[in-house]
XYZ file of C-alpha atoms in Angstrom:
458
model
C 115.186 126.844 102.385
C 116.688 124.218 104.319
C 115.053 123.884 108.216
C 117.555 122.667 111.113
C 116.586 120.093 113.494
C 114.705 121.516 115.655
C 115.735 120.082 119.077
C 118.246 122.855 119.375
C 116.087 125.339 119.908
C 114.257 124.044 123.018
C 115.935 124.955 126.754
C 115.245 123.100 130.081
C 111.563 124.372 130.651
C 110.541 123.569 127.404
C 112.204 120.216 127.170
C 110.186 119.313 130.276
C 107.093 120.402 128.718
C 107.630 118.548 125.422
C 108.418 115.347 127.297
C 104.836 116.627 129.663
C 102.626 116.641 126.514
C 104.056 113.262 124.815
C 103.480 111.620 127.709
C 99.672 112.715 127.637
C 99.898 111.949 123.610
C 101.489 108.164 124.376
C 98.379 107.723 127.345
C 95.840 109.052 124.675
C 96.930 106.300 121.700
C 96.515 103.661 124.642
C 93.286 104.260 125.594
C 92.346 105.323 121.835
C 92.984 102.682 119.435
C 89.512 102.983 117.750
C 87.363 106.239 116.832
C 84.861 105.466 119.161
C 87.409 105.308 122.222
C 89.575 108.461 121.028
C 85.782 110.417 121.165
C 85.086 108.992 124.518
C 88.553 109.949 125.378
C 88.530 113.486 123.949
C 84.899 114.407 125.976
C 86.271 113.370 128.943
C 89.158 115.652 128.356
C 87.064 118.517 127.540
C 84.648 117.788 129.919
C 87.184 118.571 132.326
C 87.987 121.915 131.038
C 84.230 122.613 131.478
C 82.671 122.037 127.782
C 78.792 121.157 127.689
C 77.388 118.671 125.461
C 75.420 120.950 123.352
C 72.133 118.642 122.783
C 71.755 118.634 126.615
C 71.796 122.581 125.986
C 69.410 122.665 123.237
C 67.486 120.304 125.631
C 67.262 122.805 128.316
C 67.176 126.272 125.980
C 70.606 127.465 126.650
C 71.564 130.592 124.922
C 75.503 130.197 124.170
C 77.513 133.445 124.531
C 81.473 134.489 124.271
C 83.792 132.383 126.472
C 81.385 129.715 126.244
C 82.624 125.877 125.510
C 80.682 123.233 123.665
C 80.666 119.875 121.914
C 78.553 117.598 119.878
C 79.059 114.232 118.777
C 77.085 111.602 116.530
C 77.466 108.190 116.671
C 80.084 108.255 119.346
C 82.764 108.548 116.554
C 82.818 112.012 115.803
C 82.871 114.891 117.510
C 82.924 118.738 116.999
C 84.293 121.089 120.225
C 83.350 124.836 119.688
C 85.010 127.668 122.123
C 82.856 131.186 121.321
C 84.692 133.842 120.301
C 83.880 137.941 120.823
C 83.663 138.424 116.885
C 80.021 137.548 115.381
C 80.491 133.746 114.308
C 79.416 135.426 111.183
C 82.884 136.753 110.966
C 83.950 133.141 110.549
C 85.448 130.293 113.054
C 89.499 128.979 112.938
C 89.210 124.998 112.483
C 91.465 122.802 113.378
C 90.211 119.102 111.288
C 91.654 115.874 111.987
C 90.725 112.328 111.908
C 90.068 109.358 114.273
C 90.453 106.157 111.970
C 93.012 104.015 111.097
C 93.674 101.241 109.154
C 92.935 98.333 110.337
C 90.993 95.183 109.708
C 87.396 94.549 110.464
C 85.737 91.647 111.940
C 83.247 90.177 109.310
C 79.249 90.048 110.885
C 79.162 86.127 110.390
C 82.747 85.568 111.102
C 83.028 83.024 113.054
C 84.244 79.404 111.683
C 86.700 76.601 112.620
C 88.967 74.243 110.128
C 91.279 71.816 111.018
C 90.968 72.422 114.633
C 91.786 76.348 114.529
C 88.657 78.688 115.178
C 89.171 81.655 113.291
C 87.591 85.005 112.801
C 86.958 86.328 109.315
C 87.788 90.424 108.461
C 87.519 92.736 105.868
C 90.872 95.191 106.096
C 89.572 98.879 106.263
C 91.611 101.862 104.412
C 95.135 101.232 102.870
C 97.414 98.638 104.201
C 100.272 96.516 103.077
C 98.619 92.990 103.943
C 101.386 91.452 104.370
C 102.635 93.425 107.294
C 99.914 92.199 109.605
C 100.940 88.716 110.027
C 102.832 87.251 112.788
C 102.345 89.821 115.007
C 100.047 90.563 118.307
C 96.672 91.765 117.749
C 93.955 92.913 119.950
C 90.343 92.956 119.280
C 88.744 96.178 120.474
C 85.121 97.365 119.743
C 81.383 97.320 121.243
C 78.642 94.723 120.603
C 74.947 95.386 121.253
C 72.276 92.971 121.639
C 68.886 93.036 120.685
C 67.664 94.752 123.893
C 70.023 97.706 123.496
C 72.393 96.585 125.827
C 75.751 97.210 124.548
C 78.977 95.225 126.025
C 82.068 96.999 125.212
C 85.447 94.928 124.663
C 88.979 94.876 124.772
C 91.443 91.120 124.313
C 94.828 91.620 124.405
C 95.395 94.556 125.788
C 96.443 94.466 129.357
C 99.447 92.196 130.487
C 97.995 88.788 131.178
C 95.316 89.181 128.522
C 95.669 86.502 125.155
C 96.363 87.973 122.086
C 95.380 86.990 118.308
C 97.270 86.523 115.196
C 97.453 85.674 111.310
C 99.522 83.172 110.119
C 102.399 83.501 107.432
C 103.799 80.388 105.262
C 106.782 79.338 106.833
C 110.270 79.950 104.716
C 110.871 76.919 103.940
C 107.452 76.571 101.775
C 107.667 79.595 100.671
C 109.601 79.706 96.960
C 106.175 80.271 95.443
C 104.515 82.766 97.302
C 108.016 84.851 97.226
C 107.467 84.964 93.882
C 104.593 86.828 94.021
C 103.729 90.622 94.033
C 104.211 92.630 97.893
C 100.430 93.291 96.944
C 99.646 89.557 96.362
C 102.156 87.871 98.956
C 99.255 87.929 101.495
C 95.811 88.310 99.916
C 93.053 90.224 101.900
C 90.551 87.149 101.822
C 93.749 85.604 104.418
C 93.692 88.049 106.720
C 91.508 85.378 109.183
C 92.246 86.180 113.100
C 93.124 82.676 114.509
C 91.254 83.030 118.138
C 91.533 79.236 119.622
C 92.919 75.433 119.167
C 91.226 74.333 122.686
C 87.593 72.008 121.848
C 84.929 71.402 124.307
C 85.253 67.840 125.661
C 83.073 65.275 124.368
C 82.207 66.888 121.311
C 83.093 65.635 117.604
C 81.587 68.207 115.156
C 83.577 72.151 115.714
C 84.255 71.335 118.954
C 86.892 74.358 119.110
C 84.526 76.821 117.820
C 81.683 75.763 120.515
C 84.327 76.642 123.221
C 85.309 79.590 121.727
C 81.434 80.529 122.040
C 81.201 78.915 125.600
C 83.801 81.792 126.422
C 82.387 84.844 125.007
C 79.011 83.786 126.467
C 80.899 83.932 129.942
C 82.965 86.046 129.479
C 80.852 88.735 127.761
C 76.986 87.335 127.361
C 77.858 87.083 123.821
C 75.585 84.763 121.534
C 77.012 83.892 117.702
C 73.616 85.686 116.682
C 75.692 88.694 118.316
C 77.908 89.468 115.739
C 75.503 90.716 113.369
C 75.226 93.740 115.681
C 78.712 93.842 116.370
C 81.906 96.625 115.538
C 85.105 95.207 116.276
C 88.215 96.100 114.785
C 91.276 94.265 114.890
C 94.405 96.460 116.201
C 97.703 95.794 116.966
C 98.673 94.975 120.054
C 100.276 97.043 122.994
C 101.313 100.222 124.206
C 102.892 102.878 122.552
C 106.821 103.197 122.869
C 109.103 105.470 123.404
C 112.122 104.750 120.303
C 115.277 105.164 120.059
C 118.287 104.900 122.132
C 117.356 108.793 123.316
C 114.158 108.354 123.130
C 113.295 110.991 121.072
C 110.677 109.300 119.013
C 107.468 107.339 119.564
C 106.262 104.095 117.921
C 102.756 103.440 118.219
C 99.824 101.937 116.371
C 97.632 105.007 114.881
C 99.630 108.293 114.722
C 97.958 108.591 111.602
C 95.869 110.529 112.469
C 95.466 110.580 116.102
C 98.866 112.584 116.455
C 97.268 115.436 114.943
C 93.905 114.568 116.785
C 95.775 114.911 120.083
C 97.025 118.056 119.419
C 94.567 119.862 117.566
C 92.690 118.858 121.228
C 94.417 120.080 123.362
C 95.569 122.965 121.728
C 91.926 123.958 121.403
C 91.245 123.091 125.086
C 94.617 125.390 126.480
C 91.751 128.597 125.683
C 89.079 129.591 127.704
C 88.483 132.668 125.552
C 89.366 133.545 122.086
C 88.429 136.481 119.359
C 87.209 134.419 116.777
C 85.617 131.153 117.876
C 87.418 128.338 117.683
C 86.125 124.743 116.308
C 88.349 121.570 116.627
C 86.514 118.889 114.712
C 87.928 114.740 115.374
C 85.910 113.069 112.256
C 85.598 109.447 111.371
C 85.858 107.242 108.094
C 88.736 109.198 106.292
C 90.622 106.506 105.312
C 87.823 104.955 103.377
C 86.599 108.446 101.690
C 84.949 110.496 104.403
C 82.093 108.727 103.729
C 78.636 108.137 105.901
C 76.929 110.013 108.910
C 80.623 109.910 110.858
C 82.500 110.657 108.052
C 83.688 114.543 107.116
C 81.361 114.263 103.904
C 78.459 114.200 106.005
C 76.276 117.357 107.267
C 76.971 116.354 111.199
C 79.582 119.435 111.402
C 77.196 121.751 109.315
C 73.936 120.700 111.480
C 76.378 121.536 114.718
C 77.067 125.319 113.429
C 73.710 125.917 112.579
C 72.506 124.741 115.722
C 75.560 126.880 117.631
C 74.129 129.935 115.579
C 70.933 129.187 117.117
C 72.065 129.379 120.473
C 73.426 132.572 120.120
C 70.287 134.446 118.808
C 71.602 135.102 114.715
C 70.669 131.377 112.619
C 69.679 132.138 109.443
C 70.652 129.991 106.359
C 72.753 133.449 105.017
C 74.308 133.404 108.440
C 75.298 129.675 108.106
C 76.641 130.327 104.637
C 78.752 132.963 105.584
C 80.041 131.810 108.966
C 81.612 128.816 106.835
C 82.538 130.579 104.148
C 84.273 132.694 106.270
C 85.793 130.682 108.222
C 89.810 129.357 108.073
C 90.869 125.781 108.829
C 94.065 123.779 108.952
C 93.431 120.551 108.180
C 95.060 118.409 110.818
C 96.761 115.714 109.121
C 99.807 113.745 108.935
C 102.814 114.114 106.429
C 104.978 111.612 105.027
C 108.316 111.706 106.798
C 111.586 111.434 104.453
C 113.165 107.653 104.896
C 116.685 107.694 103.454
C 116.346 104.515 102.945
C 113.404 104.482 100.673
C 115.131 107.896 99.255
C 114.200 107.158 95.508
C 110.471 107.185 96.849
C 110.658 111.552 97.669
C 112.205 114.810 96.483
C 114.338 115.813 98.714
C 113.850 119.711 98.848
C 109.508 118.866 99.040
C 109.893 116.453 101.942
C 109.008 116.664 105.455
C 111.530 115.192 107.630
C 111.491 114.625 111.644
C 112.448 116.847 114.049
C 112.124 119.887 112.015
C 108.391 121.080 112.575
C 105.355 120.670 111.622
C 104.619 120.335 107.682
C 102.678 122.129 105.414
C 101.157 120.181 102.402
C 99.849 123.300 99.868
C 98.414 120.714 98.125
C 97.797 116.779 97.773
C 96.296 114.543 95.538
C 97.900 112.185 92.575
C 98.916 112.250 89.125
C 98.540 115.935 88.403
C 97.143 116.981 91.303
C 93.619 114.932 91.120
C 91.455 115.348 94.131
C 93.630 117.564 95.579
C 92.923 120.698 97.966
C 95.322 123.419 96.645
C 95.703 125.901 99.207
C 95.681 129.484 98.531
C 98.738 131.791 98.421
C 96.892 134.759 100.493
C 96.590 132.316 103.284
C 99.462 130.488 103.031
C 101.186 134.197 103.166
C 99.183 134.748 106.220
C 100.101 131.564 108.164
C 103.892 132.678 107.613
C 103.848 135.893 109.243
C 101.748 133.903 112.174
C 104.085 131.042 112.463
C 107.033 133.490 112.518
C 105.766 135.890 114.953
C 105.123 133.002 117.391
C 108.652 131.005 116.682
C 107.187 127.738 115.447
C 109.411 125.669 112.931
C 107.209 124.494 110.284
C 108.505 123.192 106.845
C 106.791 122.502 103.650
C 106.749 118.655 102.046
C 104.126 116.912 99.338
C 103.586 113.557 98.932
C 106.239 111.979 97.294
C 107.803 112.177 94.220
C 105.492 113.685 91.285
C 103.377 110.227 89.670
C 105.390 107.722 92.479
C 101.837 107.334 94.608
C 99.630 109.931 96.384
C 96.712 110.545 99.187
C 94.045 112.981 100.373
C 92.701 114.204 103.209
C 89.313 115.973 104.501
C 90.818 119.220 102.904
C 88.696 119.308 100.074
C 85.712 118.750 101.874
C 85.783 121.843 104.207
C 86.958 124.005 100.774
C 83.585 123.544 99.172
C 82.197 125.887 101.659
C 84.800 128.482 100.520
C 86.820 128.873 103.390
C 90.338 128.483 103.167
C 91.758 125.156 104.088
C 95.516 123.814 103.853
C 96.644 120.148 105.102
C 99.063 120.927 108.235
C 100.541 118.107 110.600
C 103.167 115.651 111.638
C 105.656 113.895 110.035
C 105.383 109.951 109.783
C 107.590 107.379 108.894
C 106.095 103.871 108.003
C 102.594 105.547 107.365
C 99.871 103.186 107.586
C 102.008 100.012 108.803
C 100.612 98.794 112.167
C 103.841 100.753 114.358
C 104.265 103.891 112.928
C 107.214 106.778 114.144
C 106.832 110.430 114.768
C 109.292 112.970 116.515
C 108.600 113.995 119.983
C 109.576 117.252 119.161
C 107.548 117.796 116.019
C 104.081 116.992 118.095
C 105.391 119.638 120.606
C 105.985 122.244 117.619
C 102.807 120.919 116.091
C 100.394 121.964 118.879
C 102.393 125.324 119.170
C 101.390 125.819 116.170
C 98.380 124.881 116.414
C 97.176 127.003 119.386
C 99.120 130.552 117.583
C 96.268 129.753 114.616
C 93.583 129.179 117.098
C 94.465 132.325 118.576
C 95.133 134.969 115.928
């Protein structure tokens, strides 16, 4: 069962319109490098293909009918868009799931402190990293902090060309014999991963005089007080825009394809329909890479609340309504893959691996040693994806996650399943998953939201 590369298949007008859409993907990453921008991103996007925000609906007593388009969000880092379909909602919703984390690392609510005439910020690192991959390079800080009056100050160093960027130090070589002696996962420790943000004091002063300058400038610069990181978020990214790699530039490198890639085009897949048979629910969710966890995370009733009150709007809630409407209801579960590296080969079966350029991937299940906590998708639907993929010409393949006992990883599969509806992991292949630049194939996001849109639609 061995897929070709799927470049080949692709003539002049659809070349252009693969290199159309990555262009839009590459923008999207850019102005997306945290969940709360890829939400504000995404509503303006569907804003402009005429979706309401459905609280402003329930506001004014709306009813919602077929052909209508909505969205709700909660906490501006989640959001659900719903297109209704002709069939009774009853009859069930197609779901395309992804998620709008990524690792990264944190900044700490008293973080602030200088030694030895370097101010530094403190983090925690959020879902799975190497540490040691995050030092020496450019970060940026993006995030929002609100004051005590509600006012909230939204911000962005080291972004745009003349802006500073920040950094974490590494032991230079020639210091180094003991720390290369030393685990990967103990070379950098994650109580080291402190953002060095200045070296300049304030004149006159003996006591910090680098970390009172470094507060002189956010109080200019952004009407920050210390005080104001207790009711901070900022997340520490890396720096710069996404890249178009190698020499035919067939690939992009970018901070956050996991899982924005599949974000992107579970988006505007959705947003290509203005009508549908069965209504269609793309869902961006936050915290996945920590567990799914709290009000933003996939664990949480925010996407439950939002189909109840879409039931409402169209004249049939009831709780049995609810039930069934998720229970019969299909999803793909929009997430990324781990693309084969022949140079890590030892790491991956070769015959269960997704590779680049050869569609999108299918995981039937995930999970680690024996399967645990994994979604394992069903063989009806799996049957039934075929015959759609196939009638619509999009390349898919089939991969898991590595070797059987070498590592493992989950998704928000699992989640969705306990409603009863049938769920199966689908995205993008990724090379260097998790590291701050990760790779995907041009051609596989083009496939990928092919794909997506023939489940949408059948």
């Amino acid at each position: 069962m061995e897929r070709k590369n799927i470049w080949t298949k692709y003539d002049e007008k659809e070349l252009k319109a693969l290199e159309l859409l990555n262009k839009g993907y590459m923008t999207f990453l850019d102005k997306g490098k945290t969940e709360r921008e890829s939400v504000r991103e995404a509503i303006i996007m569907a804003e402009e293909k005429g979706y309401k925000d459905l609280n402003e609906l329930i506001k004014k007593g709306e009813k919602l009918k077929a052909g209508d388009k909505v969205y709700a969000t909660i906490m501006k880092k989640a959001i659900a868009l719903f297109l209704i379909g002709e069939e009774p909602l009853e009859n069930g919703m197609n779901i395309l799931g992804a998620h709008v984390d990524s690792p990264r690392l944190d900044v700490k609510q008293n973080p602030l402190y200088e030694d030895t005439g370097l101010a530094y910020l403190d983090t925690h690192y959020y879902g799975g990293i190497k540490k040691y991959q995050w030092v020496t390079i450019p970060l940026a800080i993006h995030g929002v902090v609100v004051k005590k009056d509600g006012t909230v100050i939204d911000i962005v160093i080291g972004e745009k060309e003349d802006d500073p960027v920040v950094f974490i130090s590494d032991l230079l070589i020639h210091l180094s014999r003991e720390q290369l002696e030393k685990k990967a996962s103990k070379v950098i420790e994650g109580d080291d991963l402190n953002i060095i943000i200045g070296n300049k004091p304030v004149a006159g002063e003996e006591k910090e005089a680098v970390k009172k300058y470094i507060l002189e400038l956010l109080k200019r610069d952004y009407n920050m007080e210390e005080e104001d990181f207790i009711s901070a978020e900022l997340e520490v990214v890396p720096a710069g825009k996404a890249r178009e790699a190698g020499l035919d530039r067939s690939m992009i490198m970018a901070y956050g394809h996991d899982d924005r890639v599949c974000a992107y085009t579970s988006l505007v897949a959705m947003l290509e329909f203005d009508s549908v048979k069965r209504t269609a629910c793309t869902l961006l969710v936050d915290k996945e890479e920590i567990g799914s966890v709290g009000a933003t995370g996939m664990q949480s009733r925010f996407f439950e609340n939002a189909v109840a009150e879409i039931l409402n709007l169209v004249g049939v809630y009831s709780d049995l309504v609810l039930r069934r409407t998720l229970a019969n209801s299909r999803m793909l579960s929009s997430d990324v893959s781990a693309g084969f590296d022949p140079t890590y080969a030892s790491a991956f079966e070769k015959k269960n691996s997704a590779y680049l350029a050869k569609g999108m991937v299918f995981n039937k299940f995930t999970g680690s040693g024996g399967k645990g906590g994994s979604n394992d998708a069903n063989a009806e639907y799996l049957g039934d994806l075929r015959r759609i993929l196939d009638e619509n010409n999009i390349s898919y393949q089939t991969a898991e996650l590595g070797k059987v006992d070498v590592g493992g990883g989950g998704t928000i599969a699992y989640i969705l399943a306990l409603y009863g509806m049938e769920v199966v992991d689908c995205g993008v292949a990724v090379l260097n998953m998790h590291a701050p630049w990760e790779v995907v194939s041009k051609a596989d996001v083009y496939e990928t939201k092919k794909g997506y849109m023939a489940f949408l639609e059948n």
